[in-house]
């Protein structure tokens, strides 16, 4: 990996890139995940590489949605594990009903096991892997991508599923679950079909989500429902598209 | 690799992606090259995944520039080799003064040799590798990226250098060479600093460049100079940015 000086104007972006390349070498992230990361980089660049107000609004709604859930699950793929393992630890461990479930687009049982082991080693207290334990099927998807752990996504009412493929996001929505995503392309099928779309870079959005969860933790259900009823995902997506157009 | 049906709306894009992932496994393309490819995909998506008039104008100027050159060189990096080896064969073999020179951002002598061997195996008649033969230094760059073959880029008056890093493109321009690039991001330093920037997807642009070279081959120097004097790169880049904004 390259030594990147702090003064480099793109140091943060280059460090993420290096982390993800290392993660491919470690068998955590797939090669195709690197291409997806590059797509995200381009949209982030067009967004001025900062967290916009529309993202903060969506993060607030996401926190309210997670706090109102009975069984919230954080669906972790190879890119999310490669970029944000430390942040998953904090989110899961501070929110006692929240589980992590490793679910891969480019499935291999070995890779699921490797990522579950990595998250456990990082200290994540509740982590499952789709296909490892008792398994149920998410309708509308083929092959391994439809696997859900019977203690995880299978019983989840709210799924946080960042950097997700459009098919799976749509299948989760169609199954009646509330779906929160983090996606830098406001035009993607994932961004368009999720209930709450945070258009921001993953490692910037997750600490803000953590803060917002801590901030809202003792808020009444009624106030949380208020936040959710005021939230308009279409408006957020439109604001993100406007920001790209002007950027 | 995945089986992609012809009817899939994104078949072409998915096949390029698969080709490049395979190329990483073959030791031709670097992992970071996959991230760069993803960035290009995002811009191509915003451009509507088609060749625009501003690209055709730039391709015509590029053909004129290559035909007016004494020593034109096609600088080939790991992504270009992974995506377009067949097209390099045609371009080089049909244009007797044109050489290919393998020059890598993530340098390794082994990888240079491997790509040179691949291009030779594909039938490229004139191919060099920066650092393999007698070597000169391109000022303004560090480490291995400044190497030029004494029979190639070192004596080139025109360099076609697609998918290039901004530093190297700027150093080539500063050295007095005419620089042609192919880059999907009209805002990149490469796009902004080259003399002729073709804002189009590599494997779509190269066959059009080949056609244009064949079309203009018997054109007089005066007419070629006319094409070049009428060409305005800033205008092409502005048109590309407008297309992205409207897209």
mmCIF file with all atom_site columns, N, CA and C in Angstrom, chain B residues 3 8 10 17 25 68 71-72 74 86 90 103 107 137 159 168-170 202 210 213 225 227 233 235 242:
data_model
loop_
_atom_site.group_PDB
_atom_site.id
_atom_site.type_symbol
_atom_site.label_atom_id
_atom_site.label_alt_id
_atom_site.label_comp_id
_atom_site.label_asym_id
_atom_site.label_entity_id
_atom_site.label_seq_id
_atom_site.pdbx_PDB_ins_code
_atom_site.Cartn_x
_atom_site.Cartn_y
_atom_site.Cartn_z
_atom_site.occupancy
_atom_site.B_iso_or_equiv
_atom_site.pdbx_formal_charge
_atom_site.auth_seq_id
_atom_site.auth_comp_id
_atom_site.auth_asym_id
_atom_site.auth_atom_id
_atom_site.pdbx_PDB_model_num
ATOM 1  N N  . UNK B 1 3   ? -22.223 -15.514 -16.495 1.00 0.00 ? 3   UNK B N  1
ATOM 2  C CA . UNK B 1 3   ? -22.799 -15.580 -17.836 1.00 0.00 ? 3   UNK B CA 1
ATOM 3  C C  . UNK B 1 3   ? -23.761 -14.425 -17.988 1.00 0.00 ? 3   UNK B C  1
ATOM 4  N N  . UNK B 1 8   ? -29.583 -8.561  -21.604 1.00 0.00 ? 8   UNK B N  1
ATOM 5  C CA . UNK B 1 8   ? -29.464 -7.751  -20.395 1.00 0.00 ? 8   UNK B CA 1
ATOM 6  C C  . UNK B 1 8   ? -29.183 -6.299  -20.795 1.00 0.00 ? 8   UNK B C  1
ATOM 7  N N  . UNK B 1 10  ? -27.655 -4.003  -19.478 1.00 0.00 ? 10  UNK B N  1
ATOM 8  C CA . UNK B 1 10  ? -26.314 -3.494  -19.201 1.00 0.00 ? 10  UNK B CA 1
ATOM 9  C C  . UNK B 1 10  ? -25.242 -4.524  -19.584 1.00 0.00 ? 10  UNK B C  1
ATOM 10 N N  . UNK B 1 17  ? -16.704 -5.132  -17.310 1.00 0.00 ? 17  UNK B N  1
ATOM 11 C CA . UNK B 1 17  ? -16.389 -5.305  -15.897 1.00 0.00 ? 17  UNK B CA 1
ATOM 12 C C  . UNK B 1 17  ? -15.776 -6.682  -15.655 1.00 0.00 ? 17  UNK B C  1
ATOM 13 N N  . UNK B 1 25  ? -6.971  -10.840 -12.234 1.00 0.00 ? 25  UNK B N  1
ATOM 14 C CA . UNK B 1 25  ? -6.558  -12.204 -11.852 1.00 0.00 ? 25  UNK B CA 1
ATOM 15 C C  . UNK B 1 25  ? -5.380  -12.681 -12.690 1.00 0.00 ? 25  UNK B C  1
ATOM 16 N N  . UNK B 1 68  ? -0.249  13.263  -38.558 1.00 0.00 ? 68  UNK B N  1
ATOM 17 C CA . UNK B 1 68  ? 0.751   14.328  -38.748 1.00 0.00 ? 68  UNK B CA 1
ATOM 18 C C  . UNK B 1 68  ? 2.017   14.072  -37.931 1.00 0.00 ? 68  UNK B C  1
ATOM 19 N N  . UNK B 1 71  ? 6.633   10.410  -34.822 1.00 0.00 ? 71  UNK B N  1
ATOM 20 C CA . UNK B 1 71  ? 6.802   9.246   -33.932 1.00 0.00 ? 71  UNK B CA 1
ATOM 21 C C  . UNK B 1 71  ? 5.635   9.160   -32.954 1.00 0.00 ? 71  UNK B C  1
ATOM 22 N N  . UNK B 1 72  ? 4.477   8.752   -33.413 1.00 0.00 ? 72  UNK B N  1
ATOM 23 C CA . UNK B 1 72  ? 3.358   8.628   -32.477 1.00 0.00 ? 72  UNK B CA 1
ATOM 24 C C  . UNK B 1 72  ? 3.492   7.357   -31.637 1.00 0.00 ? 72  UNK B C  1
ATOM 25 N N  . UNK B 1 74  ? 1.415   4.960   -28.604 1.00 0.00 ? 74  UNK B N  1
ATOM 26 C CA . UNK B 1 74  ? 0.206   4.628   -27.852 1.00 0.00 ? 74  UNK B CA 1
ATOM 27 C C  . UNK B 1 74  ? 0.680   4.102   -26.497 1.00 0.00 ? 74  UNK B C  1
ATOM 28 N N  . UNK B 1 86  ? -7.243  -6.253  -28.229 1.00 0.00 ? 86  UNK B N  1
ATOM 29 C CA . UNK B 1 86  ? -7.537  -6.513  -29.652 1.00 0.00 ? 86  UNK B CA 1
ATOM 30 C C  . UNK B 1 86  ? -7.511  -5.235  -30.477 1.00 0.00 ? 86  UNK B C  1
ATOM 31 N N  . UNK B 1 90  ? -5.036  -3.727  -33.936 1.00 0.00 ? 90  UNK B N  1
ATOM 32 C CA . UNK B 1 90  ? -5.486  -3.117  -35.194 1.00 0.00 ? 90  UNK B CA 1
ATOM 33 C C  . UNK B 1 90  ? -4.874  -1.731  -35.383 1.00 0.00 ? 90  UNK B C  1
ATOM 34 N N  . UNK B 1 103 ? 3.280   1.287   -20.133 1.00 0.00 ? 103 UNK B N  1
ATOM 35 C CA . UNK B 1 103 ? 3.746   2.181   -19.065 1.00 0.00 ? 103 UNK B CA 1
ATOM 36 C C  . UNK B 1 103 ? 2.723   2.138   -17.942 1.00 0.00 ? 103 UNK B C  1
ATOM 37 N N  . UNK B 1 107 ? 3.673   0.419   -10.957 1.00 0.00 ? 107 UNK B N  1
ATOM 38 C CA . UNK B 1 107 ? 4.750   -0.206  -11.711 1.00 0.00 ? 107 UNK B CA 1
ATOM 39 C C  . UNK B 1 107 ? 5.239   -1.507  -11.093 1.00 0.00 ? 107 UNK B C  1
ATOM 40 N N  . UNK B 1 137 ? 14.333  9.522   -19.030 1.00 0.00 ? 137 UNK B N  1
ATOM 41 C CA . UNK B 1 137 ? 13.535  9.992   -17.896 1.00 0.00 ? 137 UNK B CA 1
ATOM 42 C C  . UNK B 1 137 ? 12.628  11.148  -18.326 1.00 0.00 ? 137 UNK B C  1
ATOM 43 N N  . UNK B 1 159 ? 1.658   11.522  -28.215 1.00 0.00 ? 159 UNK B N  1
ATOM 44 C CA . UNK B 1 159 ? 1.394   10.364  -27.346 1.00 0.00 ? 159 UNK B CA 1
ATOM 45 C C  . UNK B 1 159 ? -0.110  10.226  -27.150 1.00 0.00 ? 159 UNK B C  1
ATOM 46 N N  . UNK B 1 168 ? 0.993   12.374  -14.799 1.00 0.00 ? 168 UNK B N  1
ATOM 47 C CA . UNK B 1 168 ? 1.769   11.937  -15.963 1.00 0.00 ? 168 UNK B CA 1
ATOM 48 C C  . UNK B 1 168 ? 1.314   12.673  -17.216 1.00 0.00 ? 168 UNK B C  1
ATOM 49 N N  . UNK B 1 169 ? 0.006   12.888  -17.329 1.00 0.00 ? 169 UNK B N  1
ATOM 50 C CA . UNK B 1 169 ? -0.496  13.619  -18.494 1.00 0.00 ? 169 UNK B CA 1
ATOM 51 C C  . UNK B 1 169 ? 0.108   15.018  -18.517 1.00 0.00 ? 169 UNK B C  1
ATOM 52 N N  . UNK B 1 170 ? 0.119   15.677  -17.360 1.00 0.00 ? 170 UNK B N  1
ATOM 53 C CA . UNK B 1 170 ? 0.676   17.029  -17.281 1.00 0.00 ? 170 UNK B CA 1
ATOM 54 C C  . UNK B 1 170 ? 2.173   17.039  -17.597 1.00 0.00 ? 170 UNK B C  1
ATOM 55 N N  . UNK B 1 202 ? -13.468 3.844   -23.607 1.00 0.00 ? 202 UNK B N  1
ATOM 56 C CA . UNK B 1 202 ? -12.303 3.400   -24.378 1.00 0.00 ? 202 UNK B CA 1
ATOM 57 C C  . UNK B 1 202 ? -12.633 2.459   -25.535 1.00 0.00 ? 202 UNK B C  1
ATOM 58 N N  . UNK B 1 210 ? -9.856  4.245   -35.134 1.00 0.00 ? 210 UNK B N  1
ATOM 59 C CA . UNK B 1 210 ? -9.314  3.416   -36.222 1.00 0.00 ? 210 UNK B CA 1
ATOM 60 C C  . UNK B 1 210 ? -9.982  3.787   -37.559 1.00 0.00 ? 210 UNK B C  1
ATOM 61 N N  . UNK B 1 213 ? -8.806  7.156   -38.732 1.00 0.00 ? 213 UNK B N  1
ATOM 62 C CA . UNK B 1 213 ? -7.444  7.069   -39.274 1.00 0.00 ? 213 UNK B CA 1
ATOM 63 C C  . UNK B 1 213 ? -7.480  6.521   -40.702 1.00 0.00 ? 213 UNK B C  1
ATOM 64 N N  . UNK B 1 225 ? -3.957  19.677  -41.026 1.00 0.00 ? 225 UNK B N  1
ATOM 65 C CA . UNK B 1 225 ? -3.667  20.856  -40.199 1.00 0.00 ? 225 UNK B CA 1
ATOM 66 C C  . UNK B 1 225 ? -4.917  21.711  -40.022 1.00 0.00 ? 225 UNK B C  1
ATOM 67 N N  . UNK B 1 227 ? -8.024  20.581  -39.892 1.00 0.00 ? 227 UNK B N  1
ATOM 68 C CA . UNK B 1 227 ? -8.825  19.900  -38.864 1.00 0.00 ? 227 UNK B CA 1
ATOM 69 C C  . UNK B 1 227 ? -8.294  20.267  -37.480 1.00 0.00 ? 227 UNK B C  1
ATOM 70 N N  . UNK B 1 233 ? -10.349 22.101  -27.769 1.00 0.00 ? 233 UNK B N  1
ATOM 71 C CA . UNK B 1 233 ? -10.549 21.101  -26.713 1.00 0.00 ? 233 UNK B CA 1
ATOM 72 C C  . UNK B 1 233 ? -11.434 21.635  -25.583 1.00 0.00 ? 233 UNK B C  1
ATOM 73 N N  . UNK B 1 235 ? -13.873 23.648  -25.767 1.00 0.00 ? 235 UNK B N  1
ATOM 74 C CA . UNK B 1 235 ? -15.267 23.566  -26.214 1.00 0.00 ? 235 UNK B CA 1
ATOM 75 C C  . UNK B 1 235 ? -15.811 22.139  -26.057 1.00 0.00 ? 235 UNK B C  1
ATOM 76 N N  . UNK B 1 242 ? -21.744 19.825  -20.027 1.00 0.00 ? 242 UNK B N  1
ATOM 77 C CA . UNK B 1 242 ? -23.168 20.138  -20.231 1.00 0.00 ? 242 UNK B CA 1
ATOM 78 C C  . UNK B 1 242 ? -23.986 18.851  -20.378 1.00 0.00 ? 242 UNK B C  1
#
